[in-house]
Amino acid sequence: MPYVTTEDGGRIFYKDWGDGGSPVVLSHGWPLDADAWDAAALFLAEHGHRVVAHDRRGHGRSTQTWHGNEMDTYADDLATLVETLDLRDVTLVGHSTGGGEIVRYVGRHGTGRVARLVLVSAVPPFMLRTDDNPEGLPVEVFDQIRAGELADRAQLYRDLADGPFFGHNRNNDVDQGFRDAFWLQGMTTGHRGAYECIAAFSATDFRDDLAAVDVPTLVIHGDDDQIVPFEVGGKRSAELVDGARLVVYEGSPHALPDTDRARLHTDLLDFVDP
């Protein structure tokens, strides 16, 4: 299996699909891995793109490092991947926590190798409610997730999959396979990495990173997202990136790469191939 090695010796697993064409890098959400992007990766590769999807450190097949389970290191790992593979004119696509990863990458490493940015149900600009971020969610929301991770992570992932992640608690209409895949990917993620990543996606302030974005940006968000509410995530991110295009999926939940595949694939391809 292909890996790149980070400065601290961590090994980041990646998939590299397609025969060439402009590169697209897909960053996954919590507590998942690159498999969460398989459908989109196959679609984009079949439409002429080189598609790279990696497992964030601590997740999937990458090293379960004790340290570095925070956004700065995630972004630096992404830079190692992009530079090792010598990717240029890249479209960075991030779902949920992956959206934070690619935005922090821009904040730390700039857009010299980046052509476009896509945020899908993404955690920026800042999920946690603070004095200067009153629109955020209270810390108790994330403390409850942390408590579930420590007490019975297998049940936590089952409850998320059967409930708000896919919006299955609305209509009980999400395929069992999607929910099982979420659970399976979550259980391959390291316990410490998964626990620390909760703070990474909830308490990292990406507002300055968004201000540094100077490439065409597409923001896609469902307005029934129960994980990253639209008003907390996509709506505000689009307001903070000059010239960003906002696409709202009416009635859609958090898990757009699964629940809204056909529409998302079309929107991604239209944006990557203007």
PDB file of C-alpha atoms in Angstrom:
ATOM      1  CA  MET A   1       0.000   0.000   0.000  1.00  0.00           C
ATOM      2  CA  PRO A   2       1.305   3.523  -0.770  1.00  0.00           C
ATOM      3  CA  TYR A   3       2.383   5.810   2.045  1.00  0.00           C
ATOM      4  CA  VAL A   4       4.164   9.111   2.527  1.00  0.00           C
ATOM      5  CA  THR A   5       6.274   9.702   5.630  1.00  0.00           C
ATOM      6  CA  THR A   6       5.874  12.835   7.715  1.00  0.00           C
ATOM      7  CA  GLU A   7       8.583  14.774   9.538  1.00  0.00           C
ATOM      8  CA  ASP A   8       7.820  13.003  12.817  1.00  0.00           C
ATOM      9  CA  GLY A   9       7.935   9.568  11.204  1.00  0.00           C
ATOM     10  CA  GLY A  10       4.213   9.065  10.788  1.00  0.00           C
ATOM     11  CA  ARG A  11       3.060   7.187   7.711  1.00  0.00           C
ATOM     12  CA  ILE A  12       0.077   8.558   5.812  1.00  0.00           C
ATOM     13  CA  PHE A  13      -1.786   6.075   3.623  1.00  0.00           C
ATOM     14  CA  TYR A  14      -3.206   7.339   0.343  1.00  0.00           C
ATOM     15  CA  LYS A  15      -5.035   6.148  -2.756  1.00  0.00           C
ATOM     16  CA  ASP A  16      -3.960   7.485  -6.138  1.00  0.00           C
ATOM     17  CA  TRP A  17      -6.512   6.805  -8.855  1.00  0.00           C
ATOM     18  CA  GLY A  18      -6.846   7.803 -12.493  1.00  0.00           C
ATOM     19  CA  ASP A  19      -4.644   8.013 -15.578  1.00  0.00           C
ATOM     20  CA  GLY A  20      -3.646  11.641 -15.183  1.00  0.00           C
ATOM     21  CA  GLY A  21      -5.403  14.923 -15.665  1.00  0.00           C
ATOM     22  CA  SER A  22      -5.672  17.745 -13.189  1.00  0.00           C
ATOM     23  CA  PRO A  23      -5.355  16.470  -9.616  1.00  0.00           C
ATOM     24  CA  VAL A  24      -8.095  16.434  -7.004  1.00  0.00           C
ATOM     25  CA  VAL A  25      -7.285  15.710  -3.350  1.00  0.00           C
ATOM     26  CA  LEU A  26     -10.136  14.501  -1.143  1.00  0.00           C
ATOM     27  CA  SER A  27     -10.002  14.950   2.652  1.00  0.00           C
ATOM     28  CA  HIS A  28     -12.443  12.950   4.760  1.00  0.00           C
ATOM     29  CA  GLY A  29     -14.501  13.654   7.851  1.00  0.00           C
ATOM     30  CA  TRP A  30     -14.372  12.313  11.422  1.00  0.00           C
ATOM     31  CA  PRO A  31     -14.101   9.455  12.403  1.00  0.00           C
ATOM     32  CA  LEU A  32     -13.768   8.112   8.862  1.00  0.00           C
ATOM     33  CA  ASP A  33     -10.999   7.467   6.348  1.00  0.00           C
ATOM     34  CA  ALA A  34     -10.368   7.788   2.619  1.00  0.00           C
ATOM     35  CA  ASP A  35     -12.930   5.066   1.864  1.00  0.00           C
ATOM     36  CA  ALA A  36     -15.648   7.619   2.622  1.00  0.00           C
ATOM     37  CA  TRP A  37     -14.726   9.313  -0.672  1.00  0.00           C
ATOM     38  CA  ASP A  38     -14.567   6.166  -2.844  1.00  0.00           C
ATOM     39  CA  ALA A  39     -17.652   6.928  -4.922  1.00  0.00           C
ATOM     40  CA  ALA A  40     -16.558  10.484  -5.704  1.00  0.00           C
ATOM     41  CA  ALA A  41     -12.971   9.364  -6.320  1.00  0.00           C
ATOM     42  CA  LEU A  42     -14.098   6.757  -8.839  1.00  0.00           C
ATOM     43  CA  PHE A  43     -16.399   9.237 -10.571  1.00  0.00           C
ATOM     44  CA  LEU A  44     -13.760  11.952 -10.892  1.00  0.00           C
ATOM     45  CA  ALA A  45     -11.065   9.500 -12.004  1.00  0.00           C
ATOM     46  CA  GLU A  46     -13.373   8.092 -14.665  1.00  0.00           C
ATOM     47  CA  HIS A  47     -13.889  11.673 -15.868  1.00  0.00           C
ATOM     48  CA  GLY A  48     -10.229  12.299 -16.496  1.00  0.00           C
ATOM     49  CA  HIS A  49      -8.774  13.420 -13.180  1.00  0.00           C
ATOM     50  CA  ARG A  50      -5.991  12.149 -10.973  1.00  0.00           C
ATOM     51  CA  VAL A  51      -7.657  11.643  -7.607  1.00  0.00           C
ATOM     52  CA  VAL A  52      -5.754  11.305  -4.342  1.00  0.00           C
ATOM     53  CA  ALA A  53      -7.500  10.457  -1.065  1.00  0.00           C
ATOM     54  CA  HIS A  54      -5.608   9.896   2.158  1.00  0.00           C
ATOM     55  CA  ASP A  55      -6.289   8.597   5.645  1.00  0.00           C
ATOM     56  CA  ARG A  56      -5.656  11.381   8.153  1.00  0.00           C
ATOM     57  CA  ARG A  57      -3.088  10.452  10.794  1.00  0.00           C
ATOM     58  CA  GLY A  58      -4.702   8.335  13.489  1.00  0.00           C
ATOM     59  CA  HIS A  59      -7.407   7.235  11.048  1.00  0.00           C
ATOM     60  CA  GLY A  60      -7.767   4.156   8.867  1.00  0.00           C
ATOM     61  CA  ARG A  61      -4.479   2.749   7.590  1.00  0.00           C
ATOM     62  CA  SER A  62      -2.289   5.676   8.633  1.00  0.00           C
ATOM     63  CA  THR A  63      -0.082   5.645  11.712  1.00  0.00           C
ATOM     64  CA  GLN A  64      -1.894   5.965  15.025  1.00  0.00           C
ATOM     65  CA  THR A  65       0.490   8.590  16.340  1.00  0.00           C
ATOM     66  CA  TRP A  66       0.273   9.553  20.002  1.00  0.00           C
ATOM     67  CA  HIS A  67       0.891  13.212  19.178  1.00  0.00           C
ATOM     68  CA  GLY A  68      -0.093  15.487  16.318  1.00  0.00           C
ATOM     69  CA  ASN A  69      -3.823  14.858  16.382  1.00  0.00           C
ATOM     70  CA  GLU A  70      -4.652  18.513  15.724  1.00  0.00           C
ATOM     71  CA  MET A  71      -5.246  20.758  12.741  1.00  0.00           C
ATOM     72  CA  ASP A  72      -1.773  22.223  12.295  1.00  0.00           C
ATOM     73  CA  THR A  73      -0.238  18.766  11.998  1.00  0.00           C
ATOM     74  CA  TYR A  74      -3.081  17.477   9.821  1.00  0.00           C
ATOM     75  CA  ALA A  75      -2.422  20.384   7.455  1.00  0.00           C
ATOM     76  CA  ASP A  76       1.315  19.756   7.475  1.00  0.00           C
ATOM     77  CA  ASP A  77       0.695  16.073   6.705  1.00  0.00           C
ATOM     78  CA  LEU A  78      -1.420  17.166   3.750  1.00  0.00           C
ATOM     79  CA  ALA A  79       1.431  19.398   2.594  1.00  0.00           C
ATOM     80  CA  THR A  80       3.796  16.420   2.794  1.00  0.00           C
ATOM     81  CA  LEU A  81       1.415  14.401   0.634  1.00  0.00           C
ATOM     82  CA  VAL A  82       0.979  17.169  -1.949  1.00  0.00           C
ATOM     83  CA  GLU A  83       4.693  17.903  -2.138  1.00  0.00           C
ATOM     84  CA  THR A  84       5.848  14.284  -2.170  1.00  0.00           C
ATOM     85  CA  LEU A  85       3.522  13.512  -5.075  1.00  0.00           C
ATOM     86  CA  ASP A  86       4.448  16.886  -6.630  1.00  0.00           C
ATOM     87  CA  LEU A  87       0.809  17.808  -7.177  1.00  0.00           C
ATOM     88  CA  ARG A  88       0.189  21.187  -8.797  1.00  0.00           C
ATOM     89  CA  ASP A  89      -2.945  23.104  -9.753  1.00  0.00           C
ATOM     90  CA  VAL A  90      -4.764  20.943  -7.216  1.00  0.00           C
ATOM     91  CA  THR A  91      -8.436  21.103  -6.344  1.00  0.00           C
ATOM     92  CA  LEU A  92      -8.680  20.472  -2.598  1.00  0.00           C
ATOM     93  CA  VAL A  93     -12.005  19.015  -1.481  1.00  0.00           C
ATOM     94  CA  GLY A  94     -12.801  18.586   2.200  1.00  0.00           C
ATOM     95  CA  HIS A  95     -15.852  17.059   3.853  1.00  0.00           C
ATOM     96  CA  SER A  96     -16.605  17.991   7.463  1.00  0.00           C
ATOM     97  CA  THR A  97     -13.309  17.792   9.411  1.00  0.00           C
ATOM     98  CA  GLY A  98     -11.542  17.465   6.069  1.00  0.00           C
ATOM     99  CA  GLY A  99     -12.805  20.937   5.241  1.00  0.00           C
ATOM    100  CA  GLY A 100     -10.924  22.232   8.252  1.00  0.00           C
ATOM    101  CA  GLU A 101      -7.814  20.362   7.161  1.00  0.00           C
ATOM    102  CA  ILE A 102      -7.721  21.910   3.690  1.00  0.00           C
ATOM    103  CA  VAL A 103      -8.485  25.415   4.961  1.00  0.00           C
ATOM    104  CA  ARG A 104      -5.726  25.179   7.575  1.00  0.00           C
ATOM    105  CA  TYR A 105      -3.416  23.902   4.802  1.00  0.00           C
ATOM    106  CA  VAL A 106      -4.065  27.151   2.917  1.00  0.00           C
ATOM    107  CA  GLY A 107      -3.475  29.179   6.070  1.00  0.00           C
ATOM    108  CA  ARG A 108      -0.126  27.489   6.736  1.00  0.00           C
ATOM    109  CA  HIS A 109       1.148  26.674   3.245  1.00  0.00           C
ATOM    110  CA  GLY A 110      -0.591  29.085   0.895  1.00  0.00           C
ATOM    111  CA  THR A 111      -2.158  28.406  -2.479  1.00  0.00           C
ATOM    112  CA  GLY A 112       0.945  28.061  -4.628  1.00  0.00           C
ATOM    113  CA  ARG A 113      -0.051  24.505  -5.553  1.00  0.00           C
ATOM    114  CA  VAL A 114      -3.822  25.025  -5.244  1.00  0.00           C
ATOM    115  CA  ALA A 115      -6.188  25.928  -8.073  1.00  0.00           C
ATOM    116  CA  ARG A 116      -9.552  25.568  -6.321  1.00  0.00           C
ATOM    117  CA  LEU A 117     -11.121  24.770  -2.975  1.00  0.00           C
ATOM    118  CA  VAL A 118     -14.351  22.912  -2.189  1.00  0.00           C
ATOM    119  CA  LEU A 119     -15.902  22.802   1.279  1.00  0.00           C
ATOM    120  CA  VAL A 120     -18.578  20.138   1.736  1.00  0.00           C
ATOM    121  CA  SER A 121     -20.549  20.172   5.010  1.00  0.00           C
ATOM    122  CA  ALA A 122     -17.335  21.563   6.438  1.00  0.00           C
ATOM    123  CA  VAL A 123     -16.499  22.579  10.014  1.00  0.00           C
ATOM    124  CA  PRO A 124     -15.026  26.045   9.286  1.00  0.00           C
ATOM    125  CA  PRO A 125     -15.146  28.792  10.217  1.00  0.00           C
ATOM    126  CA  PHE A 126     -15.453  27.937  13.948  1.00  0.00           C
ATOM    127  CA  MET A 127     -17.833  25.461  15.544  1.00  0.00           C
ATOM    128  CA  LEU A 128     -17.348  26.253  19.235  1.00  0.00           C
ATOM    129  CA  ARG A 129     -19.350  28.981  20.928  1.00  0.00           C
ATOM    130  CA  THR A 130     -17.070  31.577  22.523  1.00  0.00           C
ATOM    131  CA  ASP A 131     -17.407  35.210  23.513  1.00  0.00           C
ATOM    132  CA  ASP A 132     -16.316  36.310  20.052  1.00  0.00           C
ATOM    133  CA  ASN A 133     -18.154  33.461  18.298  1.00  0.00           C
ATOM    134  CA  PRO A 134     -21.652  33.505  19.794  1.00  0.00           C
ATOM    135  CA  GLU A 135     -23.113  31.709  16.752  1.00  0.00           C
ATOM    136  CA  GLY A 136     -21.181  28.539  17.583  1.00  0.00           C
ATOM    137  CA  LEU A 137     -22.342  25.436  19.415  1.00  0.00           C
ATOM    138  CA  PRO A 138     -21.961  25.117  23.201  1.00  0.00           C
ATOM    139  CA  VAL A 139     -19.010  23.100  24.483  1.00  0.00           C
ATOM    140  CA  GLU A 140     -21.438  20.633  26.071  1.00  0.00           C
ATOM    141  CA  VAL A 141     -22.280  19.308  22.595  1.00  0.00           C
ATOM    142  CA  PHE A 142     -18.673  18.267  22.075  1.00  0.00           C
ATOM    143  CA  ASP A 143     -18.183  17.135  25.663  1.00  0.00           C
ATOM    144  CA  GLN A 144     -21.026  14.677  25.078  1.00  0.00           C
ATOM    145  CA  ILE A 145     -19.239  13.289  22.009  1.00  0.00           C
ATOM    146  CA  ARG A 146     -16.013  13.003  24.007  1.00  0.00           C
ATOM    147  CA  ALA A 147     -17.848  11.174  26.779  1.00  0.00           C
ATOM    148  CA  GLY A 148     -19.298   8.753  24.247  1.00  0.00           C
ATOM    149  CA  GLU A 149     -15.870   8.170  22.718  1.00  0.00           C
ATOM    150  CA  LEU A 150     -14.455   7.264  26.120  1.00  0.00           C
ATOM    151  CA  ALA A 151     -17.397   5.243  27.420  1.00  0.00           C
ATOM    152  CA  ASP A 152     -18.341   3.118  24.387  1.00  0.00           C
ATOM    153  CA  ARG A 153     -17.015   4.355  21.085  1.00  0.00           C
ATOM    154  CA  ALA A 154     -18.622   1.499  19.164  1.00  0.00           C
ATOM    155  CA  GLN A 155     -22.052   2.560  20.400  1.00  0.00           C
ATOM    156  CA  LEU A 156     -21.281   6.231  19.773  1.00  0.00           C
ATOM    157  CA  TYR A 157     -20.521   5.528  16.120  1.00  0.00           C
ATOM    158  CA  ARG A 158     -23.625   3.386  15.795  1.00  0.00           C
ATOM    159  CA  ASP A 159     -25.757   6.151  17.308  1.00  0.00           C
ATOM    160  CA  LEU A 160     -24.261   8.770  14.981  1.00  0.00           C
ATOM    161  CA  ALA A 161     -24.755   6.587  11.921  1.00  0.00           C
ATOM    162  CA  ASP A 162     -28.312   5.627  12.836  1.00  0.00           C
ATOM    163  CA  GLY A 163     -29.125   9.208  13.803  1.00  0.00           C
ATOM    164  CA  PRO A 164     -27.888  12.652  12.827  1.00  0.00           C
ATOM    165  CA  PHE A 165     -24.903  11.964  10.564  1.00  0.00           C
ATOM    166  CA  PHE A 166     -27.008  10.678   7.684  1.00  0.00           C
ATOM    167  CA  GLY A 167     -30.261  12.196   8.898  1.00  0.00           C
ATOM    168  CA  HIS A 168     -31.601   8.671   9.404  1.00  0.00           C
ATOM    169  CA  ASN A 169     -33.404   9.900  12.513  1.00  0.00           C
ATOM    170  CA  ARG A 170     -35.625  12.042  10.271  1.00  0.00           C
ATOM    171  CA  ASN A 171     -37.154   9.424   7.979  1.00  0.00           C
ATOM    172  CA  ASN A 172     -35.369   6.109   8.657  1.00  0.00           C
ATOM    173  CA  ASP A 173     -34.583   5.943   4.954  1.00  0.00           C
ATOM    174  CA  VAL A 174     -30.775   5.663   4.806  1.00  0.00           C
ATOM    175  CA  ASP A 175     -29.386   2.363   3.515  1.00  0.00           C
ATOM    176  CA  GLN A 176     -27.968   0.032   6.139  1.00  0.00           C
ATOM    177  CA  GLY A 177     -24.800  -0.289   4.084  1.00  0.00           C
ATOM    178  CA  PHE A 178     -23.963   3.395   4.420  1.00  0.00           C
ATOM    179  CA  ARG A 179     -24.480   3.241   8.164  1.00  0.00           C
ATOM    180  CA  ASP A 180     -22.441   0.064   8.540  1.00  0.00           C
ATOM    181  CA  ALA A 181     -19.580   1.543   6.496  1.00  0.00           C
ATOM    182  CA  PHE A 182     -19.516   4.571   8.804  1.00  0.00           C
ATOM    183  CA  TRP A 183     -19.302   2.307  11.857  1.00  0.00           C
ATOM    184  CA  LEU A 184     -16.591   0.138  10.340  1.00  0.00           C
ATOM    185  CA  GLN A 185     -14.428   3.078   9.332  1.00  0.00           C
ATOM    186  CA  GLY A 186     -14.864   4.650  12.759  1.00  0.00           C
ATOM    187  CA  MET A 187     -13.699   1.487  14.484  1.00  0.00           C
ATOM    188  CA  THR A 188     -10.480   1.411  12.429  1.00  0.00           C
ATOM    189  CA  THR A 189      -9.594   4.880  13.702  1.00  0.00           C
ATOM    190  CA  GLY A 190      -7.287   4.967  16.699  1.00  0.00           C
ATOM    191  CA  HIS A 191      -8.970   5.667  20.013  1.00  0.00           C
ATOM    192  CA  ARG A 192      -6.650   8.523  21.018  1.00  0.00           C
ATOM    193  CA  GLY A 193      -6.659  10.031  17.546  1.00  0.00           C
ATOM    194  CA  ALA A 194     -10.455   9.953  17.396  1.00  0.00           C
ATOM    195  CA  TYR A 195     -10.765  11.482  20.855  1.00  0.00           C
ATOM    196  CA  GLU A 196      -8.308  14.308  20.205  1.00  0.00           C
ATOM    197  CA  CYS A 197      -9.795  15.008  16.785  1.00  0.00           C
ATOM    198  CA  ILE A 198     -13.037  16.069  18.470  1.00  0.00           C
ATOM    199  CA  ALA A 199     -11.230  19.130  19.819  1.00  0.00           C
ATOM    200  CA  ALA A 200      -9.512  19.613  16.473  1.00  0.00           C
ATOM    201  CA  PHE A 201     -12.750  19.895  14.521  1.00  0.00           C
ATOM    202  CA  SER A 202     -14.754  21.748  17.174  1.00  0.00           C
ATOM    203  CA  ALA A 203     -12.353  24.179  18.856  1.00  0.00           C
ATOM    204  CA  THR A 204     -10.113  25.247  15.964  1.00  0.00           C
ATOM    205  CA  ASP A 205     -10.747  28.774  14.732  1.00  0.00           C
ATOM    206  CA  PHE A 206     -10.425  28.847  10.926  1.00  0.00           C
ATOM    207  CA  ARG A 207     -11.484  32.449  10.371  1.00  0.00           C
ATOM    208  CA  ASP A 208      -7.969  33.689   9.582  1.00  0.00           C
ATOM    209  CA  ASP A 209      -7.372  30.696   7.309  1.00  0.00           C
ATOM    210  CA  LEU A 210     -10.497  31.492   5.315  1.00  0.00           C
ATOM    211  CA  ALA A 211      -9.310  35.076   4.972  1.00  0.00           C
ATOM    212  CA  ALA A 212      -6.158  33.733   3.292  1.00  0.00           C
ATOM    213  CA  VAL A 213      -8.088  31.864   0.584  1.00  0.00           C
ATOM    214  CA  ASP A 214      -7.440  33.534  -2.764  1.00  0.00           C
ATOM    215  CA  VAL A 215      -8.569  30.842  -5.207  1.00  0.00           C
ATOM    216  CA  PRO A 216     -12.048  30.009  -6.541  1.00  0.00           C
ATOM    217  CA  THR A 217     -14.036  28.376  -3.753  1.00  0.00           C
ATOM    218  CA  LEU A 218     -17.213  26.330  -3.783  1.00  0.00           C
ATOM    219  CA  VAL A 219     -19.131  25.862  -0.529  1.00  0.00           C
ATOM    220  CA  ILE A 220     -21.738  23.083  -0.460  1.00  0.00           C
ATOM    221  CA  HIS A 221     -23.901  22.491   2.604  1.00  0.00           C
ATOM    222  CA  GLY A 222     -27.204  20.838   3.444  1.00  0.00           C
ATOM    223  CA  ASP A 223     -29.675  23.029   5.290  1.00  0.00           C
ATOM    224  CA  ASP A 224     -30.758  20.096   7.494  1.00  0.00           C
ATOM    225  CA  ASP A 225     -27.212  19.307   8.653  1.00  0.00           C
ATOM    226  CA  GLN A 226     -27.463  18.198  12.301  1.00  0.00           C
ATOM    227  CA  ILE A 227     -23.694  17.830  12.775  1.00  0.00           C
ATOM    228  CA  VAL A 228     -22.410  21.140  11.374  1.00  0.00           C
ATOM    229  CA  PRO A 229     -25.517  23.323  11.154  1.00  0.00           C
ATOM    230  CA  PHE A 230     -25.687  25.337   7.943  1.00  0.00           C
ATOM    231  CA  GLU A 231     -25.787  28.658   9.823  1.00  0.00           C
ATOM    232  CA  VAL A 232     -22.660  27.677  11.790  1.00  0.00           C
ATOM    233  CA  GLY A 233     -20.693  26.232   8.860  1.00  0.00           C
ATOM    234  CA  GLY A 234     -21.363  26.729   5.169  1.00  0.00           C
ATOM    235  CA  LYS A 235     -23.277  29.989   5.358  1.00  0.00           C
ATOM    236  CA  ARG A 236     -20.599  31.741   7.391  1.00  0.00           C
ATOM    237  CA  SER A 237     -17.665  30.262   5.470  1.00  0.00           C
ATOM    238  CA  ALA A 238     -19.090  31.499   2.189  1.00  0.00           C
ATOM    239  CA  GLU A 239     -19.393  34.968   3.696  1.00  0.00           C
ATOM    240  CA  LEU A 240     -15.734  34.965   4.755  1.00  0.00           C
ATOM    241  CA  VAL A 241     -14.185  33.889   1.431  1.00  0.00           C
ATOM    242  CA  ASP A 242     -14.146  36.602  -1.179  1.00  0.00           C
ATOM    243  CA  GLY A 243     -16.117  35.505  -4.229  1.00  0.00           C
ATOM    244  CA  ALA A 244     -17.070  32.097  -2.830  1.00  0.00           C
ATOM    245  CA  ARG A 245     -19.995  30.332  -4.465  1.00  0.00           C
ATOM    246  CA  LEU A 246     -22.513  28.860  -2.033  1.00  0.00           C
ATOM    247  CA  VAL A 247     -24.726  25.922  -3.023  1.00  0.00           C
ATOM    248  CA  VAL A 248     -27.374  24.858  -0.504  1.00  0.00           C
ATOM    249  CA  TYR A 249     -28.822  21.349  -0.682  1.00  0.00           C
ATOM    250  CA  GLU A 250     -32.315  21.843   0.640  1.00  0.00           C
ATOM    251  CA  GLY A 251     -33.389  19.244   3.184  1.00  0.00           C
ATOM    252  CA  SER A 252     -30.066  17.414   3.030  1.00  0.00           C
ATOM    253  CA  PRO A 253     -28.070  16.137   6.027  1.00  0.00           C
ATOM    254  CA  HIS A 254     -24.368  16.122   6.850  1.00  0.00           C
ATOM    255  CA  ALA A 255     -23.283  13.057   4.887  1.00  0.00           C
ATOM    256  CA  LEU A 256     -23.582  14.524   1.376  1.00  0.00           C
ATOM    257  CA  PRO A 257     -20.907  12.239  -0.188  1.00  0.00           C
ATOM    258  CA  ASP A 258     -23.317   9.360   0.463  1.00  0.00           C
ATOM    259  CA  THR A 259     -26.825  10.787   0.694  1.00  0.00           C
ATOM    260  CA  ASP A 260     -26.520  13.191  -2.271  1.00  0.00           C
ATOM    261  CA  ARG A 261     -23.922  11.424  -4.391  1.00  0.00           C
ATOM    262  CA  ALA A 262     -25.235  12.104  -7.889  1.00  0.00           C
ATOM    263  CA  ARG A 263     -25.779  15.805  -7.299  1.00  0.00           C
ATOM    264  CA  LEU A 264     -22.484  16.241  -5.458  1.00  0.00           C
ATOM    265  CA  HIS A 265     -20.519  14.442  -8.171  1.00  0.00           C
ATOM    266  CA  THR A 266     -22.044  16.668 -10.842  1.00  0.00           C
ATOM    267  CA  ASP A 267     -21.350  19.832  -8.843  1.00  0.00           C
ATOM    268  CA  LEU A 268     -17.745  18.776  -8.181  1.00  0.00           C
ATOM    269  CA  LEU A 269     -17.054  17.965 -11.822  1.00  0.00           C
ATOM    270  CA  ASP A 270     -18.658  21.187 -13.050  1.00  0.00           C
ATOM    271  CA  PHE A 271     -16.454  23.163 -10.661  1.00  0.00           C
ATOM    272  CA  VAL A 272     -13.230  21.271 -11.377  1.00  0.00           C
ATOM    273  CA  ASP A 273     -13.829  21.482 -15.149  1.00  0.00           C
ATOM    274  CA  PRO A 274     -15.153  25.027 -15.602  1.00  0.00           C
TER     275      PRO A 274
END
